[in-house]
mmCIF file of N, CA and C in Angstrom:
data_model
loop_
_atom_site.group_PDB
_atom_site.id
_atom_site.type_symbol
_atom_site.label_atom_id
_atom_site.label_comp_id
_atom_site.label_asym_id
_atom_site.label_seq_id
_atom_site.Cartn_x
_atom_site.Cartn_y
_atom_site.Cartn_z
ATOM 1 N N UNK A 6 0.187 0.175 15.923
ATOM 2 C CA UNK A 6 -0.159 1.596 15.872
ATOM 3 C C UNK A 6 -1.471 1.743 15.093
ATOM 4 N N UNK A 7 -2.134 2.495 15.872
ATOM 5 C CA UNK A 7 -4.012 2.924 14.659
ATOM 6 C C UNK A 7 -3.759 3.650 13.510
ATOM 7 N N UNK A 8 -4.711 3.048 12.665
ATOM 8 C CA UNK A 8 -4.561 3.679 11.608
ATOM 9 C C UNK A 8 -4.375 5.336 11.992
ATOM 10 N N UNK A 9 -5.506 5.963 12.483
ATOM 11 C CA UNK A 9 -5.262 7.095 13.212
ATOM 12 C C UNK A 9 -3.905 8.207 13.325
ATOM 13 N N UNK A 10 -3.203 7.121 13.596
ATOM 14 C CA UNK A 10 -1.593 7.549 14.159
ATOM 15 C C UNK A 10 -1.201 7.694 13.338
ATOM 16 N N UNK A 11 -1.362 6.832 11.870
ATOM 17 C CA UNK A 11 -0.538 6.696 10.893
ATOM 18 C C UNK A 11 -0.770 7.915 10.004
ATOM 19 N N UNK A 12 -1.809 8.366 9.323
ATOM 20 C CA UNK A 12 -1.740 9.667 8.528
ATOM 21 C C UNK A 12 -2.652 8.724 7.293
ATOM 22 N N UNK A 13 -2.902 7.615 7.228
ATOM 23 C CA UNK A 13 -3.844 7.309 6.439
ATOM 24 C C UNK A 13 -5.581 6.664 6.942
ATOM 25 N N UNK A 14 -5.844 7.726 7.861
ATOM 26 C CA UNK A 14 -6.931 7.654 8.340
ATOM 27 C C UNK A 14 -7.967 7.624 7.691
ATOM 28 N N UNK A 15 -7.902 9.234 6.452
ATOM 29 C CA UNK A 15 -8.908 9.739 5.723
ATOM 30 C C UNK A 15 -8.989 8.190 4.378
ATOM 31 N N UNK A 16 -8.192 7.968 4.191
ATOM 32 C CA UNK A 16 -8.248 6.617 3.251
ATOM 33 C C UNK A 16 -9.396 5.292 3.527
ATOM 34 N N UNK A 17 -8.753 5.292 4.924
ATOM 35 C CA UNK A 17 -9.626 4.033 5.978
ATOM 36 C C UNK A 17 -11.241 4.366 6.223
ATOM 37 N N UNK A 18 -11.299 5.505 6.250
ATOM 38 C CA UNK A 18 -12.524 6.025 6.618
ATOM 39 C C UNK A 18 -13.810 5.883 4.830
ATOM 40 N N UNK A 19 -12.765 6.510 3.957
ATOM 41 C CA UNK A 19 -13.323 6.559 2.571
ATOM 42 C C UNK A 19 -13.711 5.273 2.092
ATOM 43 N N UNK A 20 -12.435 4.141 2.487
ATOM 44 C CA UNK A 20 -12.896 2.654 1.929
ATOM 45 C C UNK A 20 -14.210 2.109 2.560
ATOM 46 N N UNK A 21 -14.163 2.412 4.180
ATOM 47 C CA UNK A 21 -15.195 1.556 5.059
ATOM 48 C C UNK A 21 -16.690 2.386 4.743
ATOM 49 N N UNK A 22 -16.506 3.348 3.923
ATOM 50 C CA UNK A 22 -17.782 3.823 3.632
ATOM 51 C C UNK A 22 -17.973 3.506 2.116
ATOM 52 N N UNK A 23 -17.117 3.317 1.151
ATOM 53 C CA UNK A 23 -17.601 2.446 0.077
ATOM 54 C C UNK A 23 -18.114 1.108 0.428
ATOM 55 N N UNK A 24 -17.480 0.351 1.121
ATOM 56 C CA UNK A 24 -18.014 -0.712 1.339
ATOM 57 C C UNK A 24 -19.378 -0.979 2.009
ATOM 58 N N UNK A 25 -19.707 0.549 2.917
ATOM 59 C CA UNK A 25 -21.197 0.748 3.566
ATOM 60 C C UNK A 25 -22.281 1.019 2.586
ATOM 61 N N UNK A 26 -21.711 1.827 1.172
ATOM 62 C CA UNK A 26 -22.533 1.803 0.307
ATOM 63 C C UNK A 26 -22.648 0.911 -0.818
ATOM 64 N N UNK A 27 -21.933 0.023 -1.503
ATOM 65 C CA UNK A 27 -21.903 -0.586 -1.973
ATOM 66 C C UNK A 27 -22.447 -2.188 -1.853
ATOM 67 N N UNK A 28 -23.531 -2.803 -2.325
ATOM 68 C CA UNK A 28 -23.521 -4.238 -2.045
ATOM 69 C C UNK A 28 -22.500 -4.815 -2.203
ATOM 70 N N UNK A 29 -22.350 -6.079 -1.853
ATOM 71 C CA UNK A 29 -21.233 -6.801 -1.770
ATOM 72 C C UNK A 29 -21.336 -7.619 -2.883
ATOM 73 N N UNK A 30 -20.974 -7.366 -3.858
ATOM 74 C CA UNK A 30 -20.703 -8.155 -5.125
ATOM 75 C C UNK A 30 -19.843 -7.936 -5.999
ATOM 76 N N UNK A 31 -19.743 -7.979 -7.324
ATOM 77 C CA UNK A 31 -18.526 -7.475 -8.277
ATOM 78 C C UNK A 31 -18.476 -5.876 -7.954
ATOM 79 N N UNK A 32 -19.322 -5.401 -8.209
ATOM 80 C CA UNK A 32 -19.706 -3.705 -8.282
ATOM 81 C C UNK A 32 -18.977 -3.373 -7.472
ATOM 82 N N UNK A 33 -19.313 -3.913 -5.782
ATOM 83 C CA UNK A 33 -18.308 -3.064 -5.020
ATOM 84 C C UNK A 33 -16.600 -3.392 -5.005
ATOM 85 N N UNK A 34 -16.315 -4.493 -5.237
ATOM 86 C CA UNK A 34 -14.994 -4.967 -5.786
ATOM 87 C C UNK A 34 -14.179 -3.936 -6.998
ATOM 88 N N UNK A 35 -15.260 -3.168 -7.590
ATOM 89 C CA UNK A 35 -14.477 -2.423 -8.862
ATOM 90 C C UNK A 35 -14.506 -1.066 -8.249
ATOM 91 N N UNK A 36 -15.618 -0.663 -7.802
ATOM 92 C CA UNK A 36 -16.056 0.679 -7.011
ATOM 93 C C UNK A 36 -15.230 0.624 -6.097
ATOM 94 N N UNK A 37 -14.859 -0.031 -5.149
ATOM 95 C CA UNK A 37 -14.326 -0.035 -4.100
ATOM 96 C C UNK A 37 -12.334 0.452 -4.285
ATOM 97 N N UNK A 38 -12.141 -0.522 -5.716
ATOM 98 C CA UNK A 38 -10.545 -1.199 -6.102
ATOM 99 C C UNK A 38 -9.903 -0.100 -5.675
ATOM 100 N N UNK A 39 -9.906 1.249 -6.212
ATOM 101 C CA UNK A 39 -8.935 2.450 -6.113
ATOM 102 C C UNK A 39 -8.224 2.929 -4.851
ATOM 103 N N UNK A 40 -9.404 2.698 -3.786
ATOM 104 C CA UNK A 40 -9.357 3.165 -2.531
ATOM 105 C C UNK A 40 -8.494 2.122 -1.706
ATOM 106 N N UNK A 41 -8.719 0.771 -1.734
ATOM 107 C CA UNK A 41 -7.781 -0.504 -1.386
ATOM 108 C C UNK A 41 -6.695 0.103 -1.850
ATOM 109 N N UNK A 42 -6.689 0.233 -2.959
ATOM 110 C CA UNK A 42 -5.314 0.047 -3.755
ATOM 111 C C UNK A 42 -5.039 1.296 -2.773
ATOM 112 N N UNK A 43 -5.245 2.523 -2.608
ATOM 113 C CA UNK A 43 -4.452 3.662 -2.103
ATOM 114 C C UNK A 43 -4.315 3.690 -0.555
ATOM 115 N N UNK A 44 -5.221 2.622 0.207
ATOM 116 C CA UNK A 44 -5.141 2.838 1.401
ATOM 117 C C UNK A 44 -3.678 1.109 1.729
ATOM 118 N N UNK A 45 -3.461 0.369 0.897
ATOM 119 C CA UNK A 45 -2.411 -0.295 0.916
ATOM 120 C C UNK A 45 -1.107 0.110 0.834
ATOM 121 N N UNK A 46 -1.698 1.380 -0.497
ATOM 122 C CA UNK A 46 -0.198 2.149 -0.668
ATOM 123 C C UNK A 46 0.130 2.858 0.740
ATOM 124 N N UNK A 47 -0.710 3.379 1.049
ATOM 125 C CA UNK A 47 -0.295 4.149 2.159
ATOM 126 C C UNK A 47 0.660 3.394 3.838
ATOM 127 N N UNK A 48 -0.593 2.273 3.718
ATOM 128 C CA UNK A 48 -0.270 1.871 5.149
ATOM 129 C C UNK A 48 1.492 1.104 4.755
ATOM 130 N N UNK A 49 1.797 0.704 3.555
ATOM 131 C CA UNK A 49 3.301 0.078 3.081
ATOM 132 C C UNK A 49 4.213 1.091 3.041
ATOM 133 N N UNK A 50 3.636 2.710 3.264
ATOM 134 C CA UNK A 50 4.599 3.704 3.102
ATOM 135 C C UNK A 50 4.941 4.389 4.399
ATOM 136 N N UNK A 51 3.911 4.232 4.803
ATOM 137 C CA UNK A 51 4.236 4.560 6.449
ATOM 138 C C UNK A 51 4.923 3.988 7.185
ATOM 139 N N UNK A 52 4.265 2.133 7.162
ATOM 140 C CA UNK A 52 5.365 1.481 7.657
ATOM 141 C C UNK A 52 6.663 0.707 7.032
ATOM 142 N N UNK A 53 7.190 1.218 6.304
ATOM 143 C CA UNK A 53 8.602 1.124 5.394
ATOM 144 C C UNK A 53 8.820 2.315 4.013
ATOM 145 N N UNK A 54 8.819 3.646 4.861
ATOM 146 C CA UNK A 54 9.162 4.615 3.710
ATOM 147 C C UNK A 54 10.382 4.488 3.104
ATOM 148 N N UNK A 55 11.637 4.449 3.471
ATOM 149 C CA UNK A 55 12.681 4.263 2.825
ATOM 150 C C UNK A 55 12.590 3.380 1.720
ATOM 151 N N UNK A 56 11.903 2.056 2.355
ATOM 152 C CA UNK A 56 11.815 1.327 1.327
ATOM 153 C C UNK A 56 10.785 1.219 0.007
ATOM 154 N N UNK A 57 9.682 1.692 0.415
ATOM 155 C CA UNK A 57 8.477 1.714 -0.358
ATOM 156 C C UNK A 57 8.872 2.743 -1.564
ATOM 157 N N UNK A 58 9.892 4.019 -1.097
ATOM 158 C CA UNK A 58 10.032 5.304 -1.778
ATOM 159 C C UNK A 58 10.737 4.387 -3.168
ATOM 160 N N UNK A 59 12.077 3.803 -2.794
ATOM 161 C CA UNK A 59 12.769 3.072 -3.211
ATOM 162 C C UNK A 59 11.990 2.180 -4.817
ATOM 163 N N UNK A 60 11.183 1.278 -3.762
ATOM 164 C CA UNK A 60 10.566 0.929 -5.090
ATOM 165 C C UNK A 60 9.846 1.622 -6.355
ATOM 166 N N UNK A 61 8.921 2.786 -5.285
ATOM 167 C CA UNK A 61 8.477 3.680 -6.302
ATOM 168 C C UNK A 61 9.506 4.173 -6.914
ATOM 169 N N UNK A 62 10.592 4.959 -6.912
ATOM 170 C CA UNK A 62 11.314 5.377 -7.896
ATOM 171 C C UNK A 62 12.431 4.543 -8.749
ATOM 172 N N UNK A 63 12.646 3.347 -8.058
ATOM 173 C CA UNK A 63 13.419 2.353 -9.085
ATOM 174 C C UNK A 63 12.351 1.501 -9.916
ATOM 175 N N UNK A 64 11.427 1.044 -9.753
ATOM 176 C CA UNK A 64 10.581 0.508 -10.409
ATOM 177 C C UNK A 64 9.812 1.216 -11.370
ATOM 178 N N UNK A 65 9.794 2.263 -11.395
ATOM 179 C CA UNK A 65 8.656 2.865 -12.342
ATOM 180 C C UNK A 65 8.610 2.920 -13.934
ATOM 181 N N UNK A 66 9.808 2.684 -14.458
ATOM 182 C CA UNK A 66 10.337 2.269 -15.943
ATOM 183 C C UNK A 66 11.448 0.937 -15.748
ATOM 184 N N UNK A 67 10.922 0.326 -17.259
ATOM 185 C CA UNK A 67 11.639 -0.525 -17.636
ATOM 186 C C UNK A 67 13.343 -0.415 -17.129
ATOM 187 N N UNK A 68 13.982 0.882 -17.794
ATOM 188 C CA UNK A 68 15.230 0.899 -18.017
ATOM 189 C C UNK A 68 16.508 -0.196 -17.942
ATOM 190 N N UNK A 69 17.379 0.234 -18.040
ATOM 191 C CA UNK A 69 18.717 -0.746 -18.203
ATOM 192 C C UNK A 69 18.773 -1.782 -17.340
ATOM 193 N N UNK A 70 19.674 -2.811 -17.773
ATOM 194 C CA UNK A 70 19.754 -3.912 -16.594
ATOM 195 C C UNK A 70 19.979 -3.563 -15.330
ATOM 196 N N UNK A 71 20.819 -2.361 -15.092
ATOM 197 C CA UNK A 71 21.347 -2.232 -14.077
ATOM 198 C C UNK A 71 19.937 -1.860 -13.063
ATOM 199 N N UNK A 72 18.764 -1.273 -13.232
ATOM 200 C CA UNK A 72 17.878 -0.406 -13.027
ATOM 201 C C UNK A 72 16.791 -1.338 -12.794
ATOM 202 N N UNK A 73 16.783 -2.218 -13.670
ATOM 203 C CA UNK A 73 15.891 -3.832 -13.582
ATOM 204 C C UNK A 73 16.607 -4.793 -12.220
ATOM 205 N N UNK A 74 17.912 -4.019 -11.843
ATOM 206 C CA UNK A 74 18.390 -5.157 -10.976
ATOM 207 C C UNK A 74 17.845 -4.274 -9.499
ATOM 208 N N UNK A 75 18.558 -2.983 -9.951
ATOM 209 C CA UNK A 75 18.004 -2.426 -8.454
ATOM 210 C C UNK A 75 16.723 -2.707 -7.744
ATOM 211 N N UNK A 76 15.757 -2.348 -9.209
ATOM 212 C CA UNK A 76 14.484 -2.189 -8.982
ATOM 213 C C UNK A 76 14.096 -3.981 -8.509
ATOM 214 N N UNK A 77 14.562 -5.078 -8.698
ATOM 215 C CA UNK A 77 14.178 -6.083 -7.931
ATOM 216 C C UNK A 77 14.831 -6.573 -7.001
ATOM 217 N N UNK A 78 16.162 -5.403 -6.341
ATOM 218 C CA UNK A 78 16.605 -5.654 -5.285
ATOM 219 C C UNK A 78 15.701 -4.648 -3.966
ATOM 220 N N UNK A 79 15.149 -3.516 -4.455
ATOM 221 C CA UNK A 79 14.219 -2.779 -3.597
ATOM 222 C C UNK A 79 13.213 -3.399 -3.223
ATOM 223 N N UNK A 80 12.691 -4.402 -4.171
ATOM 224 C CA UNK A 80 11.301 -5.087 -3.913
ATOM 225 C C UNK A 80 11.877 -6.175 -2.784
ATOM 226 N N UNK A 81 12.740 -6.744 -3.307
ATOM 227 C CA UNK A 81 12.771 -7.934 -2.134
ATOM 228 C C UNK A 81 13.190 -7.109 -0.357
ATOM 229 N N UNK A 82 13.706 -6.085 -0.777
ATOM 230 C CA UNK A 82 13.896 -4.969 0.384
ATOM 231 C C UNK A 82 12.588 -4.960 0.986
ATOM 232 N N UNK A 83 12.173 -4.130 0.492
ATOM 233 C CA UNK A 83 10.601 -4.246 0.841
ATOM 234 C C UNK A 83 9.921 -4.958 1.310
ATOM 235 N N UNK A 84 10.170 -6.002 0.765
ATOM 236 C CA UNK A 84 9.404 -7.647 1.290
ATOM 237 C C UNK A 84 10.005 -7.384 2.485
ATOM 238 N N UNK A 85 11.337 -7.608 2.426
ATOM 239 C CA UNK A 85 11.790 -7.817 4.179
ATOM 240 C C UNK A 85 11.308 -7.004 5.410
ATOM 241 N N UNK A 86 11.485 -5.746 4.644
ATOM 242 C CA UNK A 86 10.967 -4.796 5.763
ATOM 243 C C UNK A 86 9.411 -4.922 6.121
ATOM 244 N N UNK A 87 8.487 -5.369 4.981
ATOM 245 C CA UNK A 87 7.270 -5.775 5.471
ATOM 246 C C UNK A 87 7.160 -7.506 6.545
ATOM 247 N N UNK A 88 7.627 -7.944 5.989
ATOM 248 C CA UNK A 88 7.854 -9.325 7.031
ATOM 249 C C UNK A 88 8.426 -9.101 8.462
ATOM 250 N N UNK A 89 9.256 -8.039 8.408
ATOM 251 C CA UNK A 89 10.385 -7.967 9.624
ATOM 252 C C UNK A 89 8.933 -7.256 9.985
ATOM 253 N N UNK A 90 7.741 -6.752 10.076
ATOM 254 C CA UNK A 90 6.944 -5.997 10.950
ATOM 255 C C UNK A 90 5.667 -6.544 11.342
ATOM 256 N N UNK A 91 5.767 -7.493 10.875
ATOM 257 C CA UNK A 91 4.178 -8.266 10.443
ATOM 258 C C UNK A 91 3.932 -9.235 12.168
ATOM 259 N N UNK A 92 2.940 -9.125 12.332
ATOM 260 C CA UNK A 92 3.148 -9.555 14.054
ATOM 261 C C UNK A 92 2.314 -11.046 14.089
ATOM 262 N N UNK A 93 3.006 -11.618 15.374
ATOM 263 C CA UNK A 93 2.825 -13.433 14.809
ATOM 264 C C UNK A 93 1.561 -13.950 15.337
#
């Protein structure tokens, strides 16, 4: 599916134009970081919201064991659901 389809278009569009302005060296690696980072978040939320939500809200504090367990049973969730989509 295109980015397009997905709802993180405006992300895709913002990164590929940092990278149009930016030389390619450390600078754009730091200039650039925020937008990666948010256009990753996105495309992992689109394609595995249940799960992505999951991590965001079990992961976000330390808390109790029990909360440390969830929160690294969502991640490996996650993993799966990203592997189960990943094309060969």
């Amino acid at each position: 599916m295109p980015l397009e389809a997905r709802g993180c278009e405006r992300l895709h569009r913002a990164l590929r134009e940092c990278h149009r302005r930016v030389p390619a060296d450390l600078a754009r690696a730091s200039a650039c970081r925020h937008l990666n980072s948010a256009l990753a978040q996105c495309l992992v939320s689109e394609v595995c919201p249940d799960e992505s939500e999951a991590v965001r809200s079990l992961c976000a504090s330390g808390g109790t064991a029990l909360k440390r367990s969830q929160c690294r049973q969502a991640q490996l969730d996650l993993s799966v659901c990203l592997a189960s989509r990943q094309r060969d």
